């Protein structure tokens, strides 16, 4: 008797879940948008996280079968996501109609150990995002990047010394290691104001901590998915999202900011952000209208973002670039000739910021390298208000 009751209850629940899932996973078909076959509840989640296949391979396969359409849809569980095939529509979303797509994917970390992530430029939303961007954008002007150039040049010369040493001692150069250490030295110097000296084999603690920061494990993926799908349960279980060593970098940045407030300038990323606070103090003294100012917590977040966004992407892009130069040695000679000619025009025969800006062939070469081997295969935006897709009868709902 009880077995029959339990079996009946389970059957009813499964049927209810299936019907609910079927209704939720008809969102795109109801709008006349193609989407690949789905699984109940999971949608297209499994092929998106399949360890045997990269996410972009799954997306590329659908793109090629729907290339005559402007869009196609898919699902992460019940979440409908639209992928854009059309370049003109992409430009409208990112530029002309940007007011409909201001935010990125919602990832609420408030109340968790990763709360500081919400202050990163890539996570901030609405007015807060706009305020942070208004402060950070001027830090990348030509004049300020030019002032930072000597820091990068110094590390580049260190990379050459490292390669010469490896060539002499090992007869080969492992560029994966070389570019990771070089990128780490540059970012640490420009963003953190620190001398990591990774290329010379010093400061092992910093190197180990950053490697741990980028280590992706199954358990980390599970916790991130639980936070997205059921935040109350994530908080109830008192789980921690941050990599164990994230706190190391946050503490390090807090110490660096305090030391820099009354210490010597380096004209690096931290100095440029702290300048906004000093400007605000001057404005307050004159009694004028306040501008958007970064808090210390926000400055720490941007500095950590700098290393999260720049470390792996830059190192990998450099590796692909020299791989292409090795494959196409005629292009390698053209690039070398261009740079030699630019440098020889300088009195001290040293590379300058202006040389880099004038190197048209190098700019084209790097652009083509990034086209062939993009460090990021997709860019996401969240629809913040209903949007009628031009030339179609499809209306994207907010969210």
PDB file of N, CA, C and O in Angstrom, residues 34-65:
ATOM      1  N   UNK A  34      15.177  29.505 -33.497  1.00  0.00           N
ATOM      2  CA  UNK A  34      15.713  28.139 -33.437  1.00  0.00           C
ATOM      3  C   UNK A  34      16.537  27.943 -32.165  1.00  0.00           C
ATOM      4  O   UNK A  34      17.293  28.814 -31.743  1.00  0.00           O
ATOM      5  N   UNK A  35      16.394  26.753 -31.563  1.00  0.00           N
ATOM      6  CA  UNK A  35      17.267  26.356 -30.458  1.00  0.00           C
ATOM      7  C   UNK A  35      17.512  24.859 -30.581  1.00  0.00           C
ATOM      8  O   UNK A  35      16.641  24.115 -31.038  1.00  0.00           O
ATOM      9  N   UNK A  36      18.701  24.380 -30.200  1.00  0.00           N
ATOM     10  CA  UNK A  36      19.009  22.945 -30.313  1.00  0.00           C
ATOM     11  C   UNK A  36      18.180  22.127 -29.336  1.00  0.00           C
ATOM     12  O   UNK A  36      17.613  22.676 -28.379  1.00  0.00           O
ATOM     13  N   UNK A  37      18.109  20.819 -29.533  1.00  0.00           N
ATOM     14  CA  UNK A  37      17.339  19.953 -28.634  1.00  0.00           C
ATOM     15  C   UNK A  37      17.801  20.102 -27.185  1.00  0.00           C
ATOM     16  O   UNK A  37      18.989  20.300 -26.918  1.00  0.00           O
ATOM     17  N   UNK A  38      16.853  20.006 -26.268  1.00  0.00           N
ATOM     18  CA  UNK A  38      17.157  20.217 -24.848  1.00  0.00           C
ATOM     19  C   UNK A  38      16.854  18.958 -24.025  1.00  0.00           C
ATOM     20  O   UNK A  38      16.140  18.060 -24.476  1.00  0.00           O
ATOM     21  N   UNK A  39      17.402  18.934 -22.814  1.00  0.00           N
ATOM     22  CA  UNK A  39      17.065  17.910 -21.833  1.00  0.00           C
ATOM     23  C   UNK A  39      16.142  18.530 -20.792  1.00  0.00           C
ATOM     24  O   UNK A  39      16.261  19.726 -20.492  1.00  0.00           O
ATOM     25  N   UNK A  40      15.200  17.759 -20.203  1.00  0.00           N
ATOM     26  CA  UNK A  40      14.336  18.325 -19.163  1.00  0.00           C
ATOM     27  C   UNK A  40      15.163  18.949 -18.039  1.00  0.00           C
ATOM     28  O   UNK A  40      16.168  18.399 -17.609  1.00  0.00           O
ATOM     29  N   UNK A  41      14.723  20.119 -17.598  1.00  0.00           N
ATOM     30  CA  UNK A  41      15.352  20.887 -16.512  1.00  0.00           C
ATOM     31  C   UNK A  41      16.735  21.430 -16.912  1.00  0.00           C
ATOM     32  O   UNK A  41      17.012  22.623 -16.775  1.00  0.00           O
ATOM     33  N   UNK A  42      17.631  20.585 -17.437  1.00  0.00           N
ATOM     34  CA  UNK A  42      18.999  20.998 -17.742  1.00  0.00           C
ATOM     35  C   UNK A  42      19.106  21.890 -18.970  1.00  0.00           C
ATOM     36  O   UNK A  42      20.049  22.670 -19.101  1.00  0.00           O
ATOM     37  N   UNK A  43      18.139  21.805 -19.880  1.00  0.00           N
ATOM     38  CA  UNK A  43      18.236  22.577 -21.115  1.00  0.00           C
ATOM     39  C   UNK A  43      19.421  22.124 -21.930  1.00  0.00           C
ATOM     40  O   UNK A  43      19.590  20.940 -22.213  1.00  0.00           O
ATOM     41  N   UNK A  44      20.319  23.069 -22.300  1.00  0.00           N
ATOM     42  CA  UNK A  44      21.543  22.734 -23.047  1.00  0.00           C
ATOM     43  C   UNK A  44      22.773  22.796 -22.160  1.00  0.00           C
ATOM     44  O   UNK A  44      23.900  22.928 -22.647  1.00  0.00           O
ATOM     45  N   UNK A  45      22.555  22.694 -20.838  1.00  0.00           N
ATOM     46  CA  UNK A  45      23.667  22.904 -19.909  1.00  0.00           C
ATOM     47  C   UNK A  45      24.781  21.869 -20.079  1.00  0.00           C
ATOM     48  O   UNK A  45      25.964  22.209 -20.044  1.00  0.00           O
ATOM     49  N   UNK A  46      24.435  20.608 -20.272  1.00  0.00           N
ATOM     50  CA  UNK A  46      25.458  19.558 -20.341  1.00  0.00           C
ATOM     51  C   UNK A  46      26.449  19.757 -21.486  1.00  0.00           C
ATOM     52  O   UNK A  46      27.663  19.708 -21.270  1.00  0.00           O
ATOM     53  N   UNK A  47      25.983  20.003 -22.728  1.00  0.00           N
ATOM     54  CA  UNK A  47      26.978  20.233 -23.799  1.00  0.00           C
ATOM     55  C   UNK A  47      27.785  21.511 -23.598  1.00  0.00           C
ATOM     56  O   UNK A  47      28.899  21.620 -24.096  1.00  0.00           O
ATOM     57  N   UNK A  48      27.243  22.467 -22.838  1.00  0.00           N
ATOM     58  CA  UNK A  48      27.975  23.709 -22.594  1.00  0.00           C
ATOM     59  C   UNK A  48      29.141  23.503 -21.633  1.00  0.00           C
ATOM     60  O   UNK A  48      30.128  24.244 -21.668  1.00  0.00           O
ATOM     61  N   UNK A  49      29.030  22.505 -20.746  1.00  0.00           N
ATOM     62  CA  UNK A  49      30.101  22.253 -19.763  1.00  0.00           C
ATOM     63  C   UNK A  49      30.779  20.899 -19.986  1.00  0.00           C
ATOM     64  O   UNK A  49      31.509  20.433 -19.131  1.00  0.00           O
ATOM     65  N   UNK A  50      30.554  20.291 -21.139  1.00  0.00           N
ATOM     66  CA  UNK A  50      31.132  18.989 -21.460  1.00  0.00           C
ATOM     67  C   UNK A  50      32.659  19.085 -21.502  1.00  0.00           C
ATOM     68  O   UNK A  50      33.220  19.843 -22.290  1.00  0.00           O
ATOM     69  N   UNK A  51      33.346  18.325 -20.630  1.00  0.00           N
ATOM     70  CA  UNK A  51      34.805  18.438 -20.562  1.00  0.00           C
ATOM     71  C   UNK A  51      35.484  17.865 -21.806  1.00  0.00           C
ATOM     72  O   UNK A  51      36.676  18.115 -22.043  1.00  0.00           O
ATOM     73  N   UNK A  52      34.764  17.107 -22.616  1.00  0.00           N
ATOM     74  CA  UNK A  52      35.341  16.547 -23.841  1.00  0.00           C
ATOM     75  C   UNK A  52      35.252  17.520 -25.013  1.00  0.00           C
ATOM     76  O   UNK A  52      35.811  17.263 -26.078  1.00  0.00           O
ATOM     77  N   UNK A  53      34.525  18.608 -24.829  1.00  0.00           N
ATOM     78  CA  UNK A  53      34.309  19.551 -25.916  1.00  0.00           C
ATOM     79  C   UNK A  53      34.290  20.970 -25.362  1.00  0.00           C
ATOM     80  O   UNK A  53      33.649  21.242 -24.363  1.00  0.00           O
ATOM     81  N   UNK A  54      35.021  21.882 -26.000  1.00  0.00           N
ATOM     82  CA  UNK A  54      35.002  23.270 -25.556  1.00  0.00           C
ATOM     83  C   UNK A  54      33.629  23.880 -25.785  1.00  0.00           C
ATOM     84  O   UNK A  54      32.925  23.525 -26.736  1.00  0.00           O
ATOM     85  N   UNK A  55      33.271  24.824 -24.927  1.00  0.00           N
ATOM     86  CA  UNK A  55      31.971  25.494 -25.046  1.00  0.00           C
ATOM     87  C   UNK A  55      31.806  26.127 -26.423  1.00  0.00           C
ATOM     88  O   UNK A  55      30.744  26.055 -27.040  1.00  0.00           O
ATOM     89  N   UNK A  56      32.878  26.756 -26.925  1.00  0.00           N
ATOM     90  CA  UNK A  56      32.759  27.463 -28.204  1.00  0.00           C
ATOM     91  C   UNK A  56      32.520  26.489 -29.361  1.00  0.00           C
ATOM     92  O   UNK A  56      31.934  26.868 -30.380  1.00  0.00           O
ATOM     93  N   UNK A  57      32.956  25.233 -29.225  1.00  0.00           N
ATOM     94  CA  UNK A  57      32.718  24.252 -30.293  1.00  0.00           C
ATOM     95  C   UNK A  57      31.230  23.939 -30.419  1.00  0.00           C
ATOM     96  O   UNK A  57      30.699  23.808 -31.530  1.00  0.00           O
ATOM     97  N   UNK A  58      30.565  23.830 -29.270  1.00  0.00           N
ATOM     98  CA  UNK A  58      29.115  23.609 -29.267  1.00  0.00           C
ATOM     99  C   UNK A  58      28.404  24.788 -29.921  1.00  0.00           C
ATOM    100  O   UNK A  58      27.521  24.627 -30.762  1.00  0.00           O
ATOM    101  N   UNK A  59      28.835  26.015 -29.538  1.00  0.00           N
ATOM    102  CA  UNK A  59      28.213  27.231 -30.082  1.00  0.00           C
ATOM    103  C   UNK A  59      28.502  27.359 -31.579  1.00  0.00           C
ATOM    104  O   UNK A  59      27.630  27.753 -32.368  1.00  0.00           O
ATOM    105  N   UNK A  60      29.727  27.042 -31.983  1.00  0.00           N
ATOM    106  CA  UNK A  60      30.121  27.191 -33.382  1.00  0.00           C
ATOM    107  C   UNK A  60      29.333  26.241 -34.281  1.00  0.00           C
ATOM    108  O   UNK A  60      28.965  26.588 -35.415  1.00  0.00           O
ATOM    109  N   UNK A  61      29.056  25.039 -33.764  1.00  0.00           N
ATOM    110  CA  UNK A  61      28.286  24.064 -34.539  1.00  0.00           C
ATOM    111  C   UNK A  61      26.875  24.592 -34.824  1.00  0.00           C
ATOM    112  O   UNK A  61      26.373  24.472 -35.949  1.00  0.00           O
ATOM    113  N   UNK A  62      26.245  25.198 -33.805  1.00  0.00           N
ATOM    114  CA  UNK A  62      24.897  25.765 -34.005  1.00  0.00           C
ATOM    115  C   UNK A  62      24.968  26.971 -34.935  1.00  0.00           C
ATOM    116  O   UNK A  62      24.122  27.168 -35.806  1.00  0.00           O
ATOM    117  N   UNK A  63      26.008  27.797 -34.743  1.00  0.00           N
ATOM    118  CA  UNK A  63      26.175  28.996 -35.573  1.00  0.00           C
ATOM    119  C   UNK A  63      26.227  28.627 -37.062  1.00  0.00           C
ATOM    120  O   UNK A  63      25.602  29.282 -37.902  1.00  0.00           O
ATOM    121  N   UNK A  64      26.968  27.561 -37.381  1.00  0.00           N
ATOM    122  CA  UNK A  64      27.127  27.176 -38.791  1.00  0.00           C
ATOM    123  C   UNK A  64      25.829  26.639 -39.391  1.00  0.00           C
ATOM    124  O   UNK A  64      25.604  26.765 -40.594  1.00  0.00           O
ATOM    125  N   UNK A  65      24.973  26.046 -38.554  1.00  0.00           N
ATOM    126  CA  UNK A  65      23.697  25.528 -39.065  1.00  0.00           C
ATOM    127  C   UNK A  65      22.622  26.613 -39.119  1.00  0.00           C
ATOM    128  O   UNK A  65      21.563  26.404 -39.699  1.00  0.00           O
TER     129      UNK A  65
END
